[in-house]
């Protein structure tokens, strides 16, 4: 079995600030991390590798420094990592990004057929959750999104059954292989990287593929191939602190009655 994991380098959102004058992200001095959902996709790939003896390839698209997230994947036990980097990729939105990633997966499939593609459910910088489905659509394979558990994977029958996380419930879905999964953090608990893998990651040099390597169409890359336009970035206004009704632990009935009175007064609920 061959598993491809898509990972992304993102700014640490705990450190991101917005310039109040220019309304642009202040990236200077902001540390970069592997997208938190993607590392769970890597972990799940390693669990499948341990169970089925798969080979695992990690890919990322970004500037040269994005190879750091590939080393992170290597430290978890990934076999091979490929950096997709080219100046022509700069400014790509989810449409152009999914095009590049899909072409890279096609190229990998020529070397060894890909059975499973794993992605995080979304990146924490864009929060669109569009790249995974975009890759699946371009590859014309089933897409299973928001996966919180893999029930089973049957390589002989070429099928997989998963549980999808929905609001207040879960959905059980079966699909044929090859398939693409986007995963939530619920799917596994992260384990520590082993010392040998940490050493290997420190010395690892990912393969580099550019637009020529993938025979990509120039007009479908970067800003030219990205119909998305950002009109404005702004920080949401700060909210006032909430009101605490005292005495709720000692007399919840009284506190509840006071809360209802306040909700009626503010016309959040109707007075009957």
Tab-separated table of C-alpha atoms in Angstrom, residues 6-159:
chain	number	residue	atom	x	y	z
A	6	UNK	CA	-0.302	16.330	2.268
A	7	UNK	CA	1.112	18.722	4.862
A	8	UNK	CA	1.373	22.494	5.022
A	9	UNK	CA	3.572	24.981	6.805
A	10	UNK	CA	1.447	27.659	8.481
A	11	UNK	CA	2.138	30.619	10.758
A	12	UNK	CA	1.517	29.930	14.425
A	13	UNK	CA	-1.869	31.600	14.808
A	14	UNK	CA	-1.189	32.210	18.496
A	15	UNK	CA	1.455	34.703	17.361
A	16	UNK	CA	-0.282	36.265	14.351
A	17	UNK	CA	-1.149	39.948	14.541
A	18	UNK	CA	-2.754	42.366	12.087
A	19	UNK	CA	-1.194	45.726	11.303
A	20	UNK	CA	-3.932	48.237	12.261
A	21	UNK	CA	-2.735	50.734	9.630
A	22	UNK	CA	-2.379	48.449	6.619
A	23	UNK	CA	-4.832	45.688	7.664
A	24	UNK	CA	-2.282	43.085	6.594
A	25	UNK	CA	-0.867	40.137	8.495
A	26	UNK	CA	2.330	40.853	10.373
A	27	UNK	CA	4.484	37.837	9.509
A	28	UNK	CA	7.835	39.183	10.689
A	29	UNK	CA	9.014	37.219	13.680
A	30	UNK	CA	6.045	34.854	13.568
A	31	UNK	CA	7.177	31.217	13.937
A	32	UNK	CA	6.005	28.644	11.376
A	33	UNK	CA	4.628	25.254	12.355
A	34	UNK	CA	3.171	22.217	10.634
A	35	UNK	CA	-0.581	22.602	10.285
A	36	UNK	CA	-1.956	20.927	13.453
A	37	UNK	CA	-4.557	18.866	11.567
A	38	UNK	CA	-1.918	17.617	9.110
A	39	UNK	CA	0.238	16.097	11.811
A	40	UNK	CA	-2.717	13.889	12.779
A	41	UNK	CA	-2.902	12.791	9.134
A	42	UNK	CA	0.794	11.863	9.349
A	43	UNK	CA	0.197	9.961	12.589
A	44	UNK	CA	-2.698	8.040	11.035
A	45	UNK	CA	-0.553	7.158	8.021
A	46	UNK	CA	2.084	5.742	10.363
A	47	UNK	CA	-0.512	3.639	12.197
A	48	UNK	CA	-1.700	2.233	8.855
A	49	UNK	CA	1.907	1.615	7.873
A	50	UNK	CA	2.473	-0.379	11.061
A	51	UNK	CA	-0.666	-2.428	10.401
A	52	UNK	CA	-0.392	-3.013	6.652
A	53	UNK	CA	3.279	-2.440	5.868
A	54	UNK	CA	2.620	0.598	3.679
A	55	UNK	CA	5.116	3.052	2.274
A	56	UNK	CA	4.344	6.666	3.143
A	57	UNK	CA	5.239	9.777	1.147
A	58	UNK	CA	4.750	13.308	2.479
A	59	UNK	CA	4.379	16.266	0.116
A	60	UNK	CA	4.087	19.973	0.717
A	61	UNK	CA	3.866	23.016	-1.517
A	62	UNK	CA	5.626	26.172	-0.458
A	63	UNK	CA	8.862	28.154	-0.350
A	64	UNK	CA	12.196	26.431	0.386
A	65	UNK	CA	11.773	26.863	4.146
A	66	UNK	CA	8.646	24.674	3.976
A	67	UNK	CA	10.954	21.664	3.953
A	68	UNK	CA	10.970	21.994	7.745
A	69	UNK	CA	7.455	20.517	7.913
A	70	UNK	CA	8.642	17.631	5.754
A	71	UNK	CA	11.416	16.932	8.262
A	72	UNK	CA	8.732	16.937	10.941
A	73	UNK	CA	6.880	14.269	8.963
A	74	UNK	CA	10.100	12.293	8.538
A	75	UNK	CA	10.614	12.415	12.298
A	76	UNK	CA	7.285	10.623	12.668
A	77	UNK	CA	8.503	7.811	10.393
A	78	UNK	CA	7.463	8.901	6.883
A	79	UNK	CA	9.580	7.143	4.243
A	80	UNK	CA	9.968	9.887	1.635
A	81	UNK	CA	9.245	13.609	1.426
A	82	UNK	CA	8.884	15.905	-1.573
A	83	UNK	CA	8.904	19.702	-1.612
A	84	UNK	CA	6.864	21.301	-4.389
A	85	UNK	CA	8.440	24.682	-4.803
A	86	UNK	CA	8.630	27.194	-7.623
A	87	UNK	CA	8.301	30.960	-7.869
A	88	UNK	CA	5.369	30.344	-10.207
A	89	UNK	CA	3.434	28.808	-7.281
A	90	UNK	CA	3.481	32.055	-5.264
A	91	UNK	CA	0.038	33.506	-4.580
A	92	UNK	CA	-1.817	30.270	-5.325
A	93	UNK	CA	-5.279	29.959	-3.837
A	94	UNK	CA	-6.914	26.620	-3.016
A	95	UNK	CA	-7.818	26.005	-6.662
A	96	UNK	CA	-4.256	26.401	-7.924
A	97	UNK	CA	-2.794	24.611	-4.883
A	98	UNK	CA	-5.003	21.560	-5.343
A	99	UNK	CA	-3.956	21.477	-9.015
A	100	UNK	CA	-0.252	21.322	-8.122
A	101	UNK	CA	-0.763	18.734	-5.359
A	102	UNK	CA	-2.951	16.551	-7.578
A	103	UNK	CA	-0.350	16.599	-10.343
A	104	UNK	CA	2.333	15.603	-7.840
A	105	UNK	CA	0.199	12.676	-6.652
A	106	UNK	CA	-0.329	11.604	-10.264
A	107	UNK	CA	3.435	11.629	-10.756
A	108	UNK	CA	3.916	9.570	-7.592
A	109	UNK	CA	1.283	7.108	-8.813
A	110	UNK	CA	3.358	6.501	-11.943
A	111	UNK	CA	6.194	5.299	-9.708
A	112	UNK	CA	3.979	3.386	-7.262
A	113	UNK	CA	0.162	3.417	-7.373
A	114	UNK	CA	-1.302	5.530	-4.571
A	115	UNK	CA	-4.018	3.820	-2.503
A	116	UNK	CA	-4.778	6.509	0.045
A	117	UNK	CA	-4.298	10.276	0.287
A	118	UNK	CA	-4.501	11.808	3.760
A	119	UNK	CA	-4.899	15.522	4.542
A	120	UNK	CA	-5.792	17.557	7.591
A	121	UNK	CA	-9.400	18.709	7.476
A	122	UNK	CA	-8.270	22.288	6.915
A	123	UNK	CA	-5.305	24.620	7.347
A	124	UNK	CA	-5.454	26.990	10.301
A	125	UNK	CA	-4.301	29.992	8.246
A	126	UNK	CA	-6.965	29.887	5.529
A	127	UNK	CA	-9.599	27.688	7.220
A	128	UNK	CA	-11.221	26.950	3.857
A	129	UNK	CA	-11.112	23.118	3.989
A	130	UNK	CA	-11.084	23.208	0.166
A	131	UNK	CA	-7.699	21.762	-0.798
A	132	UNK	CA	-8.409	18.147	0.166
A	133	UNK	CA	-11.715	17.969	-1.724
A	134	UNK	CA	-10.075	19.846	-4.602
A	135	UNK	CA	-7.359	17.199	-4.894
A	136	UNK	CA	-9.910	14.368	-4.802
A	137	UNK	CA	-12.018	16.034	-7.481
A	138	UNK	CA	-9.032	16.491	-9.779
A	139	UNK	CA	-7.911	12.889	-9.226
A	140	UNK	CA	-11.500	11.668	-9.662
A	141	UNK	CA	-11.358	9.559	-6.494
A	142	UNK	CA	-13.809	9.357	-3.539
A	143	UNK	CA	-13.367	12.004	-0.857
A	144	UNK	CA	-14.179	11.301	2.786
A	145	UNK	CA	-13.997	14.511	4.799
A	146	UNK	CA	-13.905	15.229	8.545
A	147	UNK	CA	-12.894	11.635	9.298
A	148	UNK	CA	-12.627	10.935	13.019
A	149	UNK	CA	-12.107	7.163	12.806
A	150	UNK	CA	-11.199	4.505	10.246
A	151	UNK	CA	-13.408	1.512	10.986
A	152	UNK	CA	-11.617	-0.801	8.617
A	153	UNK	CA	-9.472	-0.908	5.510
A	154	UNK	CA	-9.727	-3.962	3.276
A	155	UNK	CA	-6.968	-4.056	0.711
A	156	UNK	CA	-8.282	-7.211	-0.965
A	157	UNK	CA	-11.751	-5.751	-1.493
A	158	UNK	CA	-10.230	-2.327	-2.130
A	159	UNK	CA	-12.590	-0.552	0.249
